[in-house]
PDB file of C-alpha atoms in Angstrom:
ATOM      1  CA  UNK N   1       4.642  31.374 -10.409  1.00 37.00           C
ATOM      2  CA  UNK N   2       3.498  29.449  -7.393  1.00 42.00           C
ATOM      3  CA  UNK N   3       5.618  28.949  -4.311  1.00 45.00           C
ATOM      4  CA  UNK N   4       5.964  25.303  -5.206  1.00 44.00           C
ATOM      5  CA  UNK N   5       7.630  25.970  -8.528  1.00 45.00           C
ATOM      6  CA  UNK N   6      10.609  27.378  -6.698  1.00 43.00           C
ATOM      7  CA  UNK N   7      10.801  24.561  -4.134  1.00 57.00           C
ATOM      8  CA  UNK N   8      14.368  23.267  -4.062  1.00 64.00           C
ATOM      9  CA  UNK N   9      15.465  20.268  -2.097  1.00 73.00           C
ATOM     10  CA  UNK N  10      18.477  18.025  -2.199  1.00 78.00           C
ATOM     11  CA  UNK N  11      18.742  14.254  -2.266  1.00 81.00           C
ATOM     12  CA  UNK N  12      16.641  12.308   0.265  1.00 87.00           C
ATOM     13  CA  UNK N  13      17.723  10.428   3.341  1.00 88.00           C
ATOM     14  CA  UNK N  14      17.897   6.812   2.137  1.00 89.00           C
ATOM     15  CA  UNK N  15      15.772   4.168   3.833  1.00 89.00           C
ATOM     16  CA  UNK N  16      18.050   2.447   6.372  1.00 91.00           C
ATOM     17  CA  UNK N  17      19.191  -1.042   5.417  1.00 92.00           C
ATOM     18  CA  UNK N  18      18.235  -2.380   8.864  1.00 94.00           C
ATOM     19  CA  UNK N  19      14.620  -1.377   8.226  1.00 94.00           C
ATOM     20  CA  UNK N  20      14.508  -3.315   4.982  1.00 95.00           C
ATOM     21  CA  UNK N  21      16.224  -6.435   6.271  1.00 96.00           C
ATOM     22  CA  UNK N  22      14.348  -6.258   9.572  1.00 96.00           C
ATOM     23  CA  UNK N  23      10.982  -5.941   7.817  1.00 96.00           C
ATOM     24  CA  UNK N  24      11.789  -8.777   5.440  1.00 96.00           C
ATOM     25  CA  UNK N  25      13.015 -11.189   8.116  1.00 97.00           C
ATOM     26  CA  UNK N  26      10.149 -10.314  10.476  1.00 97.00           C
ATOM     27  CA  UNK N  27       7.674 -10.829   7.616  1.00 97.00           C
ATOM     28  CA  UNK N  28       9.116 -14.261   6.799  1.00 96.00           C
ATOM     29  CA  UNK N  29       9.022 -15.231  10.469  1.00 97.00           C
ATOM     30  CA  UNK N  30       5.402 -14.120  11.008  1.00 96.00           C
ATOM     31  CA  UNK N  31       4.200 -15.861   7.852  1.00 95.00           C
ATOM     32  CA  UNK N  32       5.765 -19.174   8.863  1.00 95.00           C
ATOM     33  CA  UNK N  33       4.760 -18.746  12.514  1.00 94.00           C
ATOM     34  CA  UNK N  34       1.105 -18.078  11.701  1.00 92.00           C
ATOM     35  CA  UNK N  35       0.793 -20.959   9.259  1.00 91.00           C
ATOM     36  CA  UNK N  36       2.622 -23.496  11.426  1.00 92.00           C
ATOM     37  CA  UNK N  37       1.159 -22.663  14.838  1.00 90.00           C
ATOM     38  CA  UNK N  38      -2.509 -22.121  13.992  1.00 85.00           C
ATOM     39  CA  UNK N  39      -4.728 -25.207  13.985  1.00 83.00           C
ATOM     40  CA  UNK N  40      -7.620 -25.702  11.577  1.00 83.00           C
ATOM     41  CA  UNK N  41     -10.610 -23.575  12.561  1.00 81.00           C
ATOM     42  CA  UNK N  42     -13.778 -25.437  13.555  1.00 77.00           C
ATOM     43  CA  UNK N  43     -15.851 -23.649  10.884  1.00 78.00           C
ATOM     44  CA  UNK N  44     -13.395 -22.584   8.213  1.00 80.00           C
ATOM     45  CA  UNK N  45     -10.777 -25.320   8.444  1.00 83.00           C
ATOM     46  CA  UNK N  46      -7.362 -24.246   7.147  1.00 86.00           C
ATOM     47  CA  UNK N  47      -8.975 -21.502   5.080  1.00 89.00           C
ATOM     48  CA  UNK N  48      -8.697 -19.235   8.122  1.00 89.00           C
ATOM     49  CA  UNK N  49      -4.964 -18.994   7.286  1.00 92.00           C
ATOM     50  CA  UNK N  50      -5.897 -16.672   4.411  1.00 94.00           C
ATOM     51  CA  UNK N  51      -6.894 -14.142   7.073  1.00 92.00           C
ATOM     52  CA  UNK N  52      -3.197 -13.847   8.088  1.00 95.00           C
ATOM     53  CA  UNK N  53      -2.540 -12.136   4.759  1.00 96.00           C
ATOM     54  CA  UNK N  54      -5.997 -10.718   3.991  1.00 96.00           C
ATOM     55  CA  UNK N  55      -6.586  -8.754   7.212  1.00 94.00           C
ATOM     56  CA  UNK N  56      -3.027  -7.272   7.363  1.00 96.00           C
ATOM     57  CA  UNK N  57      -3.277  -6.248   3.688  1.00 97.00           C
ATOM     58  CA  UNK N  58      -6.577  -4.487   4.379  1.00 96.00           C
ATOM     59  CA  UNK N  59      -5.165  -2.779   7.481  1.00 96.00           C
ATOM     60  CA  UNK N  60      -2.098  -1.542   5.568  1.00 97.00           C
ATOM     61  CA  UNK N  61      -4.356  -0.294   2.759  1.00 97.00           C
ATOM     62  CA  UNK N  62      -6.342   1.834   5.217  1.00 96.00           C
ATOM     63  CA  UNK N  63      -3.180   3.126   6.935  1.00 97.00           C
ATOM     64  CA  UNK N  64      -1.495   4.033   3.621  1.00 97.00           C
ATOM     65  CA  UNK N  65      -4.565   5.920   2.433  1.00 97.00           C
ATOM     66  CA  UNK N  66      -4.640   7.665   5.826  1.00 97.00           C
ATOM     67  CA  UNK N  67      -1.100   8.886   5.093  1.00 97.00           C
ATOM     68  CA  UNK N  68      -2.327  10.089   1.674  1.00 97.00           C
ATOM     69  CA  UNK N  69      -5.069  12.074   3.423  1.00 97.00           C
ATOM     70  CA  UNK N  70      -2.722  13.776   5.914  1.00 97.00           C
ATOM     71  CA  UNK N  71       0.031  14.443   3.345  1.00 97.00           C
ATOM     72  CA  UNK N  72      -2.460  15.790   0.790  1.00 97.00           C
ATOM     73  CA  UNK N  73      -3.978  18.216   3.301  1.00 97.00           C
ATOM     74  CA  UNK N  74      -0.461  19.277   4.294  1.00 96.00           C
ATOM     75  CA  UNK N  75       0.441  19.867   0.636  1.00 96.00           C
ATOM     76  CA  UNK N  76      -2.669  21.963  -0.033  1.00 95.00           C
ATOM     77  CA  UNK N  77      -2.054  23.956   3.143  1.00 95.00           C
ATOM     78  CA  UNK N  78       1.732  24.486   3.023  1.00 91.00           C
ATOM     79  CA  UNK N  79       2.416  23.820  -0.684  1.00 89.00           C
ATOM     80  CA  UNK N  80       5.361  21.665   0.340  1.00 90.00           C
ATOM     81  CA  UNK N  81       6.140  19.384  -2.586  1.00 91.00           C
ATOM     82  CA  UNK N  82       7.672  16.789  -0.283  1.00 93.00           C
ATOM     83  CA  UNK N  83       4.178  16.170   1.146  1.00 95.00           C
ATOM     84  CA  UNK N  84       2.870  15.621  -2.387  1.00 96.00           C
ATOM     85  CA  UNK N  85       5.631  13.087  -3.089  1.00 96.00           C
ATOM     86  CA  UNK N  86       4.907  11.293   0.191  1.00 97.00           C
ATOM     87  CA  UNK N  87       1.186  11.167  -0.656  1.00 97.00           C
ATOM     88  CA  UNK N  88       1.991   9.696  -4.076  1.00 97.00           C
ATOM     89  CA  UNK N  89       4.344   7.096  -2.569  1.00 97.00           C
ATOM     90  CA  UNK N  90       1.689   6.057  -0.025  1.00 98.00           C
ATOM     91  CA  UNK N  91      -1.015   5.945  -2.699  1.00 97.00           C
ATOM     92  CA  UNK N  92       1.047   3.610  -4.859  1.00 97.00           C
ATOM     93  CA  UNK N  93       1.842   1.236  -2.006  1.00 98.00           C
ATOM     94  CA  UNK N  94      -1.747   1.472  -0.690  1.00 97.00           C
ATOM     95  CA  UNK N  95      -3.201   0.674  -4.116  1.00 97.00           C
ATOM     96  CA  UNK N  96      -0.982  -2.405  -4.357  1.00 98.00           C
ATOM     97  CA  UNK N  97      -2.145  -3.670  -0.950  1.00 98.00           C
ATOM     98  CA  UNK N  98      -5.772  -2.837  -1.834  1.00 97.00           C
ATOM     99  CA  UNK N  99      -5.477  -4.948  -4.995  1.00 97.00           C
ATOM    100  CA  UNK N 100      -3.955  -7.756  -2.942  1.00 97.00           C
ATOM    101  CA  UNK N 101      -6.808  -7.504  -0.411  1.00 97.00           C
ATOM    102  CA  UNK N 102      -9.356  -7.934  -3.203  1.00 97.00           C
ATOM    103  CA  UNK N 103      -7.567 -10.957  -4.690  1.00 97.00           C
ATOM    104  CA  UNK N 104      -7.087 -12.627  -1.277  1.00 96.00           C
ATOM    105  CA  UNK N 105     -10.752 -11.937  -0.500  1.00 95.00           C
ATOM    106  CA  UNK N 106     -11.814 -13.614  -3.739  1.00 95.00           C
ATOM    107  CA  UNK N 107      -9.659 -16.639  -2.885  1.00 95.00           C
ATOM    108  CA  UNK N 108     -11.396 -16.795   0.484  1.00 92.00           C
ATOM    109  CA  UNK N 109     -14.866 -16.173  -0.937  1.00 92.00           C
ATOM    110  CA  UNK N 110     -14.843 -18.921  -3.573  1.00 92.00           C
ATOM    111  CA  UNK N 111     -14.676 -21.877  -1.166  1.00 91.00           C
ATOM    112  CA  UNK N 112     -16.704 -20.249   1.641  1.00 90.00           C
ATOM    113  CA  UNK N 113     -19.442 -18.353  -0.246  1.00 89.00           C
ATOM    114  CA  UNK N 114     -19.286 -20.402  -3.429  1.00 90.00           C
ATOM    115  CA  UNK N 115     -18.557 -17.370  -5.630  1.00 92.00           C
ATOM    116  CA  UNK N 116     -15.408 -15.499  -6.622  1.00 93.00           C
ATOM    117  CA  UNK N 117     -17.177 -12.161  -6.465  1.00 93.00           C
ATOM    118  CA  UNK N 118     -20.388 -10.701  -5.127  1.00 91.00           C
ATOM    119  CA  UNK N 119     -21.630  -7.100  -5.329  1.00 93.00           C
ATOM    120  CA  UNK N 120     -21.655  -7.065  -1.554  1.00 90.00           C
ATOM    121  CA  UNK N 121     -21.256  -3.688   0.200  1.00 91.00           C
ATOM    122  CA  UNK N 122     -17.744  -4.388   1.539  1.00 92.00           C
ATOM    123  CA  UNK N 123     -16.421  -5.833  -1.709  1.00 94.00           C
ATOM    124  CA  UNK N 124     -17.952  -3.113  -3.847  1.00 94.00           C
ATOM    125  CA  UNK N 125     -16.762  -0.239  -1.641  1.00 94.00           C
ATOM    126  CA  UNK N 126     -13.242  -1.758  -1.555  1.00 96.00           C
ATOM    127  CA  UNK N 127     -13.251  -2.047  -5.349  1.00 97.00           C
ATOM    128  CA  UNK N 128     -14.331   1.611  -5.590  1.00 96.00           C
ATOM    129  CA  UNK N 129     -11.497   2.546  -3.210  1.00 96.00           C
ATOM    130  CA  UNK N 130      -9.019   0.629  -5.374  1.00 97.00           C
ATOM    131  CA  UNK N 131     -10.270   2.270  -8.583  1.00 97.00           C
ATOM    132  CA  UNK N 132     -10.076   5.760  -7.052  1.00 97.00           C
ATOM    133  CA  UNK N 133      -6.393   5.268  -6.227  1.00 96.00           C
ATOM    134  CA  UNK N 134      -5.638   3.688  -9.604  1.00 97.00           C
ATOM    135  CA  UNK N 135      -7.215   6.853 -11.035  1.00 97.00           C
ATOM    136  CA  UNK N 136      -5.073   8.940  -8.674  1.00 97.00           C
ATOM    137  CA  UNK N 137      -1.901   7.287 -10.029  1.00 97.00           C
ATOM    138  CA  UNK N 138      -3.089   7.641 -13.636  1.00 97.00           C
ATOM    139  CA  UNK N 139      -3.829  11.329 -13.041  1.00 96.00           C
ATOM    140  CA  UNK N 140      -0.291  11.892 -11.771  1.00 95.00           C
ATOM    141  CA  UNK N 141       1.169  10.388 -14.905  1.00 93.00           C
ATOM    142  CA  UNK N 142      -0.938  12.651 -17.156  1.00 92.00           C
ATOM    143  CA  UNK N 143      -0.214  16.043 -15.536  1.00 91.00           C
ATOM    144  CA  UNK N 144       3.298  17.395 -16.067  1.00 87.00           C
ATOM    145  CA  UNK N 145       3.228  20.616 -14.056  1.00 89.00           C
ATOM    146  CA  UNK N 146       4.280  19.567 -10.517  1.00 88.00           C
ATOM    147  CA  UNK N 147       2.127  22.125  -8.743  1.00 90.00           C
ATOM    148  CA  UNK N 148      -1.036  21.392 -10.689  1.00 93.00           C
ATOM    149  CA  UNK N 149      -0.336  17.658 -10.415  1.00 94.00           C
ATOM    150  CA  UNK N 150      -0.005  18.037  -6.654  1.00 94.00           C
ATOM    151  CA  UNK N 151      -3.226  20.015  -6.293  1.00 95.00           C
ATOM    152  CA  UNK N 152      -5.350  17.739  -8.455  1.00 96.00           C
ATOM    153  CA  UNK N 153      -4.009  14.535  -6.997  1.00 96.00           C
ATOM    154  CA  UNK N 154      -4.376  15.914  -3.451  1.00 96.00           C
ATOM    155  CA  UNK N 155      -8.072  16.539  -4.169  1.00 96.00           C
ATOM    156  CA  UNK N 156      -8.518  12.988  -5.505  1.00 97.00           C
ATOM    157  CA  UNK N 157      -6.452  11.567  -2.635  1.00 96.00           C
ATOM    158  CA  UNK N 158      -8.600  13.282  -0.016  1.00 96.00           C
ATOM    159  CA  UNK N 159     -11.814  12.117  -1.707  1.00 95.00           C
ATOM    160  CA  UNK N 160     -10.417   8.587  -1.935  1.00 95.00           C
ATOM    161  CA  UNK N 161      -9.336   8.522   1.704  1.00 94.00           C
ATOM    162  CA  UNK N 162     -12.811   9.661   2.777  1.00 93.00           C
ATOM    163  CA  UNK N 163     -13.987   6.359   1.299  1.00 94.00           C
ATOM    164  CA  UNK N 164     -11.920   4.412   3.892  1.00 95.00           C
ATOM    165  CA  UNK N 165     -14.400   4.851   6.806  1.00 95.00           C
ATOM    166  CA  UNK N 166     -17.209   3.923   4.395  1.00 94.00           C
ATOM    167  CA  UNK N 167     -15.394   0.673   3.556  1.00 93.00           C
ATOM    168  CA  UNK N 168     -14.787   0.040   7.266  1.00 92.00           C
ATOM    169  CA  UNK N 169     -18.407   0.642   8.276  1.00 90.00           C
ATOM    170  CA  UNK N 170     -19.973  -0.970   5.197  1.00 88.00           C
ATOM    171  CA  UNK N 171     -20.315  -4.342   6.935  1.00 86.00           C
ATOM    172  CA  UNK N 172     -22.308  -2.703   9.738  1.00 85.00           C
ATOM    173  CA  UNK N 173     -24.366  -0.267   7.649  1.00 86.00           C
ATOM    174  CA  UNK N 174     -25.360  -2.818   4.998  1.00 85.00           C
ATOM    175  CA  UNK N 175     -25.533  -6.337   6.394  1.00 78.00           C
ATOM    176  CA  UNK N 176     -24.809  -8.236   3.184  1.00 78.00           C
ATOM    177  CA  UNK N 177     -22.435 -11.159   2.606  1.00 79.00           C
ATOM    178  CA  UNK N 178     -19.129 -10.107   4.169  1.00 82.00           C
ATOM    179  CA  UNK N 179     -18.979 -10.779   7.897  1.00 79.00           C
ATOM    180  CA  UNK N 180     -18.430  -7.908  10.346  1.00 80.00           C
ATOM    181  CA  UNK N 181     -14.981  -7.255  11.833  1.00 77.00           C
ATOM    182  CA  UNK N 182     -13.882  -9.776  14.452  1.00 75.00           C
ATOM    183  CA  UNK N 183     -13.444  -8.413  17.958  1.00 75.00           C
ATOM    184  CA  UNK N 184      -9.834  -9.271  18.961  1.00 74.00           C
ATOM    185  CA  UNK N 185     -11.077  -9.969  22.519  1.00 75.00           C
ATOM    186  CA  UNK N 186     -13.249 -12.774  21.157  1.00 77.00           C
ATOM    187  CA  UNK N 187     -10.582 -14.398  18.973  1.00 78.00           C
ATOM    188  CA  UNK N 188      -8.708 -17.383  20.458  1.00 81.00           C
ATOM    189  CA  UNK N 189      -5.100 -16.439  21.368  1.00 82.00           C
ATOM    190  CA  UNK N 190      -3.689 -19.148  19.102  1.00 82.00           C
ATOM    191  CA  UNK N 191      -5.233 -17.345  16.096  1.00 86.00           C
ATOM    192  CA  UNK N 192      -4.843 -13.806  17.442  1.00 89.00           C
ATOM    193  CA  UNK N 193      -1.032 -13.986  17.851  1.00 91.00           C
ATOM    194  CA  UNK N 194      -0.419 -14.842  14.203  1.00 91.00           C
ATOM    195  CA  UNK N 195      -2.930 -12.232  13.149  1.00 91.00           C
ATOM    196  CA  UNK N 196      -1.366  -9.385  15.159  1.00 94.00           C
ATOM    197  CA  UNK N 197       2.194 -10.403  14.274  1.00 96.00           C
ATOM    198  CA  UNK N 198       1.316 -10.310  10.586  1.00 96.00           C
ATOM    199  CA  UNK N 199      -0.392  -6.937  10.937  1.00 96.00           C
ATOM    200  CA  UNK N 200       2.878  -5.632  12.458  1.00 97.00           C
ATOM    201  CA  UNK N 201       5.007  -7.287   9.736  1.00 97.00           C
ATOM    202  CA  UNK N 202       2.854  -5.975   6.879  1.00 98.00           C
ATOM    203  CA  UNK N 203       2.954  -2.509   8.459  1.00 97.00           C
ATOM    204  CA  UNK N 204       6.776  -2.609   8.561  1.00 97.00           C
ATOM    205  CA  UNK N 205       6.905  -3.768   4.942  1.00 97.00           C
ATOM    206  CA  UNK N 206       4.570  -0.925   3.960  1.00 97.00           C
ATOM    207  CA  UNK N 207       6.683   1.684   5.784  1.00 97.00           C
ATOM    208  CA  UNK N 208       9.778   0.385   4.017  1.00 97.00           C
ATOM    209  CA  UNK N 209       8.068   0.353   0.601  1.00 97.00           C
ATOM    210  CA  UNK N 210       6.673   3.882   1.065  1.00 97.00           C
ATOM    211  CA  UNK N 211      10.092   5.134   2.155  1.00 96.00           C
ATOM    212  CA  UNK N 212      11.759   3.559  -0.910  1.00 96.00           C
ATOM    213  CA  UNK N 213       9.141   4.995  -3.276  1.00 96.00           C
ATOM    214  CA  UNK N 214       9.466   8.404  -1.651  1.00 96.00           C
ATOM    215  CA  UNK N 215      13.264   8.132  -1.910  1.00 95.00           C
ATOM    216  CA  UNK N 216      13.030   7.450  -5.665  1.00 95.00           C
ATOM    217  CA  UNK N 217      10.611  10.359  -6.161  1.00 94.00           C
ATOM    218  CA  UNK N 218      12.888  12.724  -4.210  1.00 94.00           C
ATOM    219  CA  UNK N 219      15.916  11.697  -6.315  1.00 93.00           C
ATOM    220  CA  UNK N 220      13.896  12.290  -9.489  1.00 91.00           C
ATOM    221  CA  UNK N 221      12.915  15.790  -8.373  1.00 89.00           C
ATOM    222  CA  UNK N 222      16.430  16.563  -7.081  1.00 89.00           C
ATOM    223  CA  UNK N 223      17.833  15.480 -10.473  1.00 88.00           C
ATOM    224  CA  UNK N 224      15.389  17.817 -12.238  1.00 84.00           C
ATOM    225  CA  UNK N 225      16.432  20.691  -9.969  1.00 83.00           C
ATOM    226  CA  UNK N 226      20.141  19.925 -10.469  1.00 83.00           C
ATOM    227  CA  UNK N 227      19.675  19.761 -14.243  1.00 81.00           C
ATOM    228  CA  UNK N 228      17.795  23.081 -14.222  1.00 79.00           C
ATOM    229  CA  UNK N 229      20.496  24.677 -12.073  1.00 79.00           C
ATOM    230  CA  UNK N 230      23.236  23.345 -14.368  1.00 77.00           C
ATOM    231  CA  UNK N 231      21.357  24.598 -17.441  1.00 77.00           C
ATOM    232  CA  UNK N 232      20.880  28.041 -15.908  1.00 77.00           C
ATOM    233  CA  UNK N 233      24.558  28.118 -14.885  1.00 71.00           C
ATOM    234  CA  UNK N 234      25.556  27.158 -18.423  1.00 60.00           C
ATOM    235  CA  UNK N 235      23.348  29.884 -19.913  1.00 56.00           C
ATOM    236  CA  UNK N 236      24.721  32.512 -17.551  1.00 52.00           C
ATOM    237  CA  UNK N 237      28.342  31.504 -18.045  1.00 43.00           C
TER     238      UNK N 237
ATOM    239  CA  UNK R   1     -18.370 -36.500   5.197  1.00 38.00           C
ATOM    240  CA  UNK R   2     -16.685 -33.257   6.169  1.00 43.00           C
ATOM    241  CA  UNK R   3     -17.535 -29.847   4.851  1.00 48.00           C
ATOM    242  CA  UNK R   4     -16.142 -28.864   1.433  1.00 47.00           C
ATOM    243  CA  UNK R   5     -14.095 -26.209   3.203  1.00 50.00           C
ATOM    244  CA  UNK R   6     -12.145 -28.752   5.247  1.00 49.00           C
ATOM    245  CA  UNK R   7     -11.318 -30.847   2.210  1.00 53.00           C
ATOM    246  CA  UNK R   8     -11.032 -28.309  -0.575  1.00 59.00           C
ATOM    247  CA  UNK R   9      -9.510 -25.207   0.931  1.00 83.00           C
ATOM    248  CA  UNK R  10      -5.764 -25.806   0.888  1.00 90.00           C
ATOM    249  CA  UNK R  11      -5.223 -24.800  -2.737  1.00 93.00           C
ATOM    250  CA  UNK R  12      -6.918 -21.466  -2.066  1.00 94.00           C
ATOM    251  CA  UNK R  13      -4.680 -20.887   0.959  1.00 94.00           C
ATOM    252  CA  UNK R  14      -1.557 -21.707  -1.069  1.00 95.00           C
ATOM    253  CA  UNK R  15      -2.714 -19.442  -3.907  1.00 96.00           C
ATOM    254  CA  UNK R  16      -3.362 -16.541  -1.502  1.00 96.00           C
ATOM    255  CA  UNK R  17       0.129 -16.812   0.015  1.00 96.00           C
ATOM    256  CA  UNK R  18       1.935 -17.328  -3.301  1.00 97.00           C
ATOM    257  CA  UNK R  19       0.160 -14.361  -4.909  1.00 97.00           C
ATOM    258  CA  UNK R  20       0.955 -12.199  -1.877  1.00 97.00           C
ATOM    259  CA  UNK R  21       4.665 -13.102  -1.950  1.00 97.00           C
ATOM    260  CA  UNK R  22       4.936 -12.676  -5.735  1.00 98.00           C
ATOM    261  CA  UNK R  23       3.230  -9.263  -5.683  1.00 97.00           C
ATOM    262  CA  UNK R  24       5.327  -8.030  -2.733  1.00 97.00           C
ATOM    263  CA  UNK R  25       8.506  -9.361  -4.370  1.00 97.00           C
ATOM    264  CA  UNK R  26       7.658  -7.674  -7.672  1.00 97.00           C
ATOM    265  CA  UNK R  27       6.923  -4.401  -5.893  1.00 97.00           C
ATOM    266  CA  UNK R  28      10.208  -4.596  -3.981  1.00 96.00           C
ATOM    267  CA  UNK R  29      12.186  -5.279  -7.162  1.00 97.00           C
ATOM    268  CA  UNK R  30      10.441  -2.375  -8.884  1.00 96.00           C
ATOM    269  CA  UNK R  31      11.151   0.008  -5.989  1.00 96.00           C
ATOM    270  CA  UNK R  32      14.838  -0.938  -5.714  1.00 95.00           C
ATOM    271  CA  UNK R  33      15.194  -0.433  -9.474  1.00 97.00           C
ATOM    272  CA  UNK R  34      13.416   2.936  -9.311  1.00 96.00           C
ATOM    273  CA  UNK R  35      15.689   4.166  -6.500  1.00 95.00           C
ATOM    274  CA  UNK R  36      18.839   3.049  -8.359  1.00 95.00           C
ATOM    275  CA  UNK R  37      17.764   4.691 -11.625  1.00 95.00           C
ATOM    276  CA  UNK R  38      16.733   7.934  -9.926  1.00 94.00           C
ATOM    277  CA  UNK R  39      19.930   8.108  -7.835  1.00 93.00           C
ATOM    278  CA  UNK R  40      22.123   7.588 -10.934  1.00 93.00           C
ATOM    279  CA  UNK R  41      20.122  10.265 -12.749  1.00 91.00           C
ATOM    280  CA  UNK R  42      20.611  12.641  -9.831  1.00 90.00           C
ATOM    281  CA  UNK R  43      24.350  11.964  -9.624  1.00 89.00           C
ATOM    282  CA  UNK R  44      24.743  12.589 -13.349  1.00 89.00           C
ATOM    283  CA  UNK R  45      22.683  15.773 -13.164  1.00 86.00           C
ATOM    284  CA  UNK R  46      24.748  17.005 -10.209  1.00 83.00           C
ATOM    285  CA  UNK R  47      27.911  16.601 -12.284  1.00 81.00           C
ATOM    286  CA  UNK R  48      26.295  18.438 -15.198  1.00 74.00           C
ATOM    287  CA  UNK R  49      25.919  15.260 -17.253  1.00 63.00           C
ATOM    288  CA  UNK R  50      22.165  15.701 -17.515  1.00 53.00           C
ATOM    289  CA  UNK R  51      20.321  14.507 -20.577  1.00 52.00           C
ATOM    290  CA  UNK R  52      18.213  16.957 -22.577  1.00 48.00           C
TER     291      UNK R  52
END
């Protein structure tokens, strides 16, 4: 029996209500603020407003998969199941934002590049990243043993997260269709404010979502432990 | 005549925002439901009302 099989933990600390309401209200404010205050861009027109959801979604994707990397390494090292549950929660939220990034990118690409999709280095590497984490989530649903599930998904999670710097650098390594990252120092303040505010709002939303997903996973595991304890108590009694 | 971007981009902007809000709203609903279900399951298991 592995150490993890005997891991016992109680119910989680619930995500505070102020975090949820704060994230939601801040998100609504930043969305309206960015759309209302930013003028049409000289080159892109109003299409630049897509960047207020596209760039924050991409940033949150990278950050969530960074959490998967750290939590997966921690799980493999310490065999702490809580780290595995945190990695899974981050992977789920990260995969959702990665899917959103792809869809928003397609909606930006159609009117600017003339195509919904191109096998460009950035788009392709992002799609690969998305598919790796969809595979990660599928793997978790197939494996029942918590310890084996944790080990296998940690390996996939680490491999997937290694893809993040490749996605980031892809626009510099392979100069294809997608433009390179904008330097915030060269972006006009009227555009930059909305951009940064939305990055902060999306980050808060992601923290809240990951916390809620982790909370659900902890309750599920605590229920399993309580049921096992009750069954053992019943057998002994 | 302006560029096609100036005149034909608004629907793509609206679609990007609507899809973002719908996906985030669906995820939030799913997460709140998952927490409620799991918490009820835990409370029942703690009282020995676990399902086999």
